[in-house]
Short mmCIF file of C-alpha atoms in Angstrom, two decimals:
data_model
loop_
_atom_site.label_atom_id
_atom_site.label_comp_id
_atom_site.label_asym_id
_atom_site.label_seq_id
_atom_site.Cartn_x
_atom_site.Cartn_y
_atom_site.Cartn_z
CA MET A 5 -4.73 -19.19 18.19
CA ASP A 6 -3.03 -21.64 15.38
CA SER A 7 0.87 -21.30 14.90
CA THR A 8 0.38 -20.46 11.76
CA HIS A 9 -1.88 -17.33 12.70
CA SER A 10 0.67 -16.84 15.66
CA SER A 11 3.65 -16.06 13.31
CA PHE A 12 1.80 -14.42 11.25
CA GLU A 13 1.26 -11.79 13.19
CA ASN A 14 4.87 -11.63 14.79
CA ARG A 15 6.10 -11.39 11.04
CA LEU A 16 3.99 -8.31 10.22
CA LYS A 17 4.89 -6.53 13.75
CA ASP A 18 8.36 -7.52 12.91
CA ASN A 19 8.50 -6.19 9.60
CA ALA A 20 6.88 -3.09 10.78
CA CYS A 21 9.83 -2.20 13.54
CA LYS A 22 12.28 -3.20 10.49
CA THR A 23 10.48 -0.70 7.92
CA GLU A 24 9.69 2.25 10.77
CA ALA A 25 13.66 1.91 11.59
CA LEU A 26 14.57 1.88 7.76
CA LEU A 27 12.43 5.07 6.67
CA THR A 28 13.62 7.03 9.89
CA ARG A 29 16.97 6.39 8.52
CA LEU A 30 16.35 7.34 5.47
CA LEU A 31 14.39 10.47 6.77
CA ALA A 32 17.57 11.11 8.50
CA ASP A 33 18.83 15.47 8.51
CA ASP A 34 22.22 14.34 7.00
CA ASN A 35 22.04 15.17 3.12
CA LEU A 36 23.24 12.28 0.72
CA ASN A 37 25.14 12.88 -1.80
CA ASP A 38 24.21 15.54 -4.52
CA GLU A 39 21.20 16.76 -2.45
CA ILE A 40 22.50 20.31 -1.17
CA VAL A 41 20.25 20.65 1.56
CA ARG A 42 17.52 19.12 3.26
CA PRO A 43 15.14 21.76 4.29
CA ASP A 44 13.98 20.97 7.90
CA LYS A 45 10.09 21.93 7.73
CA LEU A 46 9.91 19.97 4.49
CA LEU A 47 11.71 16.88 6.00
CA SER A 48 9.68 17.14 9.15
CA ALA A 49 6.35 17.33 6.78
CA MET A 50 7.82 14.20 5.28
CA ARG A 51 8.10 12.17 8.15
CA HIS A 52 4.77 13.38 9.68
CA GLY A 53 3.23 11.50 6.74
CA VAL A 54 5.57 8.94 6.65
CA LEU A 55 6.41 7.94 10.47
CA ASN A 56 2.79 7.50 12.23
CA GLY A 57 2.52 4.09 12.49
CA GLY A 58 0.36 2.03 10.74
CA LYS A 59 0.44 -1.59 9.83
CA ARG A 60 3.52 -1.14 6.66
CA LEU A 61 1.21 -3.79 5.44
CA ARG A 62 2.81 -3.61 1.44
CA PRO A 63 6.73 -3.79 2.46
CA PHE A 64 5.34 -6.69 4.26
CA LEU A 65 4.29 -8.26 1.07
CA VAL A 66 7.03 -7.11 -0.91
CA MET A 67 9.28 -8.99 1.83
CA GLU A 68 7.17 -12.49 2.32
CA SER A 69 6.72 -12.51 -1.94
CA ALA A 70 10.84 -12.10 -2.15
CA ALA A 71 11.46 -15.14 0.70
CA LEU A 72 8.74 -17.52 -0.73
CA LEU A 73 10.87 -17.24 -3.07
CA GLY A 74 14.37 -16.70 -2.15
CA GLY A 75 14.61 -12.74 -2.91
CA ASN A 76 17.19 -10.79 -1.14
CA ALA A 77 15.80 -10.02 2.24
CA GLU A 78 17.57 -6.78 2.79
CA ALA A 79 16.74 -5.27 -0.45
CA ALA A 80 13.49 -6.33 0.16
CA LEU A 81 13.36 -4.18 2.94
CA ARG A 82 14.70 -1.17 0.66
CA VAL A 83 11.54 -1.81 -1.80
CA GLY A 84 9.07 -2.24 0.36
CA ALA A 85 10.06 1.32 2.21
CA ALA A 86 10.19 2.82 -0.99
CA LEU A 87 6.71 1.04 -1.70
CA GLU A 88 5.59 2.67 1.66
CA CYS A 89 7.33 6.07 0.22
CA VAL A 90 5.11 6.06 -2.53
CA HIS A 91 1.96 5.04 -0.68
CA CYS A 92 2.21 7.59 1.74
CA TYR A 93 2.72 10.57 -1.05
CA SER A 94 -0.85 9.00 -1.87
CA LEU A 95 -1.97 9.84 1.40
CA VAL A 96 -0.82 12.92 1.67
CA HIS A 97 -2.12 14.11 -1.29
CA ASP A 98 -5.46 12.45 -0.90
CA ASP A 99 -6.42 14.26 2.62
CA LEU A 100 -6.00 17.66 0.97
CA PRO A 101 -9.41 19.75 0.67
CA ALA A 102 -9.17 19.41 -3.02
CA MET A 103 -9.80 15.57 -2.75
CA ASP A 104 -10.96 13.99 -0.12
CA ASP A 105 -10.51 16.77 2.64
CA ASP A 106 -9.31 14.69 5.26
CA ASP A 107 -8.26 16.34 8.93
CA LEU A 108 -7.62 12.89 10.66
CA ARG A 109 -4.93 10.16 9.25
CA ARG A 110 -3.79 7.20 11.85
CA GLY A 111 -5.33 8.88 14.68
CA GLN A 112 -3.13 12.41 14.05
CA PRO A 113 -3.78 16.25 12.01
CA THR A 114 -3.26 14.73 8.07
CA VAL A 115 0.13 16.97 6.98
CA HIS A 116 -2.00 20.03 5.12
CA ILE A 117 -3.68 20.52 8.62
CA ALA A 118 0.09 19.67 11.24
CA PHE A 119 1.96 22.18 8.72
CA ASP A 120 0.12 23.54 5.06
CA TYR A 121 -1.29 22.95 2.03
CA ALA A 122 2.16 23.90 -0.22
CA THR A 123 4.56 22.43 2.31
CA ALA A 124 2.35 18.78 2.17
CA ILE A 125 2.29 19.01 -1.75
CA LEU A 126 5.63 19.59 -1.67
CA ALA A 127 6.17 16.61 0.93
CA GLY A 128 4.26 13.57 -1.33
CA ASP A 129 6.26 15.35 -4.01
CA SER A 130 8.98 14.37 -2.60
CA LEU A 131 8.30 11.40 -1.03
CA LEU A 132 7.21 10.18 -4.90
CA THR A 133 10.37 10.92 -5.82
CA TYR A 134 12.58 9.68 -3.18
CA ALA A 135 10.90 6.02 -3.28
CA PHE A 136 12.71 5.95 -7.08
CA ASP A 137 15.68 7.30 -5.42
CA ILE A 138 15.84 4.49 -2.92
CA ILE A 139 14.95 1.63 -5.36
CA ALA A 140 18.24 2.99 -7.29
CA ALA A 141 20.78 3.95 -4.74
CA PRO A 142 23.73 1.67 -4.47
CA GLU A 143 22.71 0.02 -1.21
CA THR A 144 20.10 -1.78 -2.42
CA GLU A 145 21.76 -4.60 -3.47
CA LEU A 146 20.36 -5.74 -6.78
CA PRO A 147 21.25 -6.56 -10.17
CA ALA A 148 20.82 -3.60 -12.54
CA ASP A 149 17.82 -5.17 -14.98
CA ARG A 150 15.58 -6.06 -11.77
CA LYS A 151 16.02 -2.80 -10.41
CA MET A 152 14.90 -1.52 -13.81
CA ALA A 153 12.03 -3.40 -13.49
CA LEU A 154 11.14 -2.87 -10.27
CA VAL A 155 11.22 1.12 -11.73
CA LEU A 156 9.34 0.11 -14.85
CA ALA A 157 6.45 -1.98 -12.34
CA LEU A 158 6.22 0.35 -9.47
CA SER A 159 5.49 3.42 -12.22
CA ARG A 160 3.21 2.18 -13.96
CA ALA A 161 1.20 1.17 -10.80
CA ALA A 162 1.98 4.66 -9.36
CA GLY A 163 0.93 7.07 -12.17
CA ILE A 164 -1.72 7.90 -14.80
CA GLY A 165 -3.01 3.78 -15.37
CA GLY A 166 -2.33 3.07 -11.92
CA MET A 167 -2.99 4.32 -8.66
CA ALA A 168 -3.12 8.31 -9.41
CA GLY A 169 -5.39 7.44 -12.37
CA GLY A 170 -7.43 5.83 -9.85
CA GLN A 171 -8.32 8.99 -8.05
CA ALA A 172 -8.78 11.23 -10.46
CA LEU A 173 -12.08 8.10 -11.62
CA ASP A 174 -12.46 8.19 -7.46
CA LEU A 175 -13.20 11.80 -8.19
CA ALA A 176 -15.35 11.97 -11.41
CA ALA A 177 -17.16 9.44 -9.38
CA GLU A 178 -18.42 12.69 -7.01
CA LYS A 179 -20.57 13.60 -10.11
CA GLU A 180 -21.01 11.05 -11.80
CA THR A 181 -21.56 7.37 -10.16
CA PRO A 182 -20.01 4.81 -12.85
CA ASP A 183 -21.36 1.35 -13.06
CA GLU A 184 -20.21 -1.61 -11.55
CA ASN A 185 -17.06 -2.21 -14.53
CA GLY A 186 -16.49 1.65 -13.61
CA ILE A 187 -16.20 0.94 -9.75
CA THR A 188 -13.64 -1.81 -10.41
CA THR A 189 -11.44 -0.36 -12.51
CA LEU A 190 -10.93 2.69 -10.41
CA GLN A 191 -10.23 0.30 -7.04
CA ALA A 192 -8.21 -2.01 -8.65
CA MET A 193 -5.98 1.36 -9.87
CA LYS A 194 -6.57 3.04 -7.06
CA THR A 195 -5.77 0.78 -3.73
CA GLY A 196 -5.06 -2.36 -5.50
CA ALA A 197 -2.10 -1.36 -8.04
CA LEU A 198 0.49 -1.13 -5.58
CA ILE A 199 -1.19 -3.97 -3.52
CA ARG A 200 -0.18 -6.34 -6.91
CA PHE A 201 2.88 -4.62 -7.44
CA ALA A 202 4.21 -5.47 -3.66
CA CYS A 203 3.13 -8.88 -4.50
CA GLU A 204 4.99 -8.95 -7.81
CA ALA A 205 7.44 -7.16 -6.69
CA GLY A 206 9.28 -10.04 -4.42
CA ALA A 207 9.85 -12.28 -7.65
CA ILE A 208 11.06 -9.35 -9.34
CA ILE A 209 14.13 -9.15 -6.93
CA ALA A 210 14.39 -13.26 -6.44
CA GLY A 211 14.87 -13.12 -10.41
CA ALA A 212 12.39 -15.36 -10.26
CA SER A 213 10.23 -17.08 -13.22
CA ALA A 214 7.98 -15.53 -15.02
CA GLU A 215 5.19 -18.13 -14.07
CA ASP A 216 6.15 -17.32 -10.65
CA ARG A 217 5.97 -13.29 -11.28
CA LYS A 218 2.07 -13.48 -13.01
CA ARG A 219 0.86 -16.02 -10.45
CA LEU A 220 2.32 -13.54 -7.72
CA ARG A 221 0.85 -10.27 -9.35
CA THR A 222 -2.60 -12.58 -9.73
CA PHE A 223 -2.59 -12.62 -6.11
CA GLY A 224 -1.97 -9.84 -5.77
CA GLU A 225 -4.92 -8.33 -7.76
CA LYS A 226 -6.64 -10.67 -5.92
CA ILE A 227 -6.28 -9.24 -2.26
CA GLY A 228 -6.54 -5.67 -3.79
CA LEU A 229 -9.58 -6.31 -4.32
CA ALA A 230 -9.89 -7.99 -1.19
CA PHE A 231 -8.15 -4.81 0.72
CA GLN A 232 -10.94 -2.49 -1.23
CA LEU A 233 -13.76 -4.64 -0.52
CA ALA A 234 -13.17 -4.76 3.50
CA ASP A 235 -12.39 -0.75 3.48
CA ASP A 236 -15.43 -0.17 1.74
CA LEU A 237 -17.56 -2.54 4.75
CA LEU A 238 -15.32 -0.62 7.42
CA ASP A 239 -16.44 2.74 6.28
CA LEU A 240 -19.68 1.63 6.26
CA THR A 241 -19.59 -0.12 9.81
CA ALA A 242 -16.25 0.96 11.79
CA ASP A 243 -15.86 4.12 13.58
CA ALA A 244 -13.51 7.12 13.36
CA ALA A 245 -11.70 6.29 16.76
CA THR A 246 -11.85 2.31 15.42
CA MET A 247 -10.50 3.26 11.81
CA GLY A 248 -7.85 6.51 13.07
CA LYS A 249 -9.94 8.49 10.48
CA ALA A 250 -13.54 10.08 9.22
CA THR A 251 -15.83 7.39 8.58
CA GLY A 252 -18.82 7.39 6.82
CA LYS A 253 -17.54 9.89 3.85
CA ASP A 254 -18.41 7.42 0.67
CA ALA A 255 -22.23 7.84 1.60
CA GLY A 256 -22.55 11.05 2.26
CA ARG A 257 -21.00 12.32 -0.81
CA GLY A 258 -23.30 9.71 -2.92
CA LYS A 259 -19.73 7.71 -3.59
CA GLY A 260 -20.62 4.30 -5.64
CA THR A 261 -18.62 0.86 -4.49
CA LEU A 262 -19.50 -2.52 -4.77
CA VAL A 263 -20.75 -2.79 -1.23
CA ALA A 264 -23.01 -0.15 -1.76
CA LEU A 265 -24.25 -1.56 -4.76
CA HIS A 266 -24.21 -5.19 -3.76
CA GLY A 267 -24.95 -4.74 0.23
CA GLN A 268 -23.27 -6.31 3.07
CA GLU A 269 -23.39 -9.77 2.63
CA TRP A 270 -22.51 -10.28 -0.73
CA ALA A 271 -19.76 -8.60 0.09
CA GLU A 272 -19.18 -10.84 2.59
CA THR A 273 -19.12 -13.48 0.26
CA THR A 274 -16.92 -11.87 -1.97
CA LEU A 275 -14.20 -11.60 0.69
CA ALA A 276 -14.06 -15.56 1.14
CA LYS A 277 -14.54 -16.27 -2.17
CA LEU A 278 -11.45 -14.09 -3.09
CA VAL A 279 -9.30 -15.36 -0.10
CA THR A 280 -9.94 -18.94 -1.66
CA GLU A 281 -9.02 -18.32 -4.96
CA ALA A 282 -6.28 -16.46 -3.48
CA ALA A 283 -5.17 -19.62 -2.04
CA GLY A 284 -5.80 -21.66 -5.62
CA LEU A 285 -2.95 -19.31 -6.65
CA LEU A 286 0.07 -20.19 -4.17
CA SER A 287 -1.23 -23.75 -3.74
CA ALA A 288 1.97 -24.58 -6.09
CA TYR A 289 4.73 -23.34 -3.45
CA GLY A 290 3.19 -25.89 -0.39
CA ARG A 291 3.52 -24.73 3.34
CA ASN A 292 5.60 -21.96 1.82
CA ALA A 293 3.18 -20.14 1.29
CA ASP A 294 1.55 -19.84 4.49
CA ILE A 295 2.54 -16.60 5.71
CA LEU A 296 1.40 -14.59 2.60
CA MET A 297 -2.17 -17.20 2.72
CA GLU A 298 -2.52 -16.05 6.28
CA THR A 299 -1.88 -11.99 5.12
CA ALA A 300 -4.79 -12.44 2.87
CA ARG A 301 -7.16 -14.05 5.62
CA PHE A 302 -6.32 -10.58 7.16
CA VAL A 303 -6.68 -7.85 4.78
CA ALA A 304 -9.59 -9.96 3.78
CA ASN A 305 -11.22 -10.06 7.79
CA ARG A 306 -9.24 -6.65 9.27
CA LYS A 307 -11.08 -4.31 12.19
CA SER A 308 -9.14 -1.39 11.05
#
């Protein structure tokens, strides 16, 4: 194992611990200013949906992208926690019977199984709203224009033209399989949009140039596609124990994926190509981008 890979693994674990600790504090019992009360059951459901492990890849991308460009590390940690709230909200809602209908998430019962359907819906709603609270709060020490840019970018990534819209397209794909362009579009929205934001957010936090912001955004798009391709491969080849959730569901529902369309060999070749393209985007930063490049390799080659 080379030193860069070892450093990457250590930083990924360290960031996951920091993110988990911050999320634990953010989801504490104490009310914030102007909150009236935090209902116990709802708060417990939110914790169940968020404080359940995971690699915390999206917050890690925020932290490392910000670090690459000299951004405020504490602000990046808070923005990463906000992004994780949006991601976890999407998982809570995706797992509902009306959506992907899953009983298992990260090796434990999903929120609607552990609590009930209504509480799961409200937990997701609350996590989505809380994300913007975290970014806007005084504790996130960034200039107002950068906070506004983050709120706008996250809104676009999470909403009708991003993740939520991608989920709608994904549900529609169960009835009518889209063509290759349609599959690519829905995956770029459902999965890729938040990963793209995670990388672009680092540039926003750092107050970087438009060129840096565009480069990091495009890097995020590449690894977002790689993440989904790897996920589709795992859905085809891994078991539920390894993944901590049900596998083989896309094929069972007749959902079209790029892996189903082109095959495993094509997917593996494409993943390698995406990693090469990602490396090209970061070449201007030299060795300073080593950790982000290792992240791209990790995303493409992950086993769970």
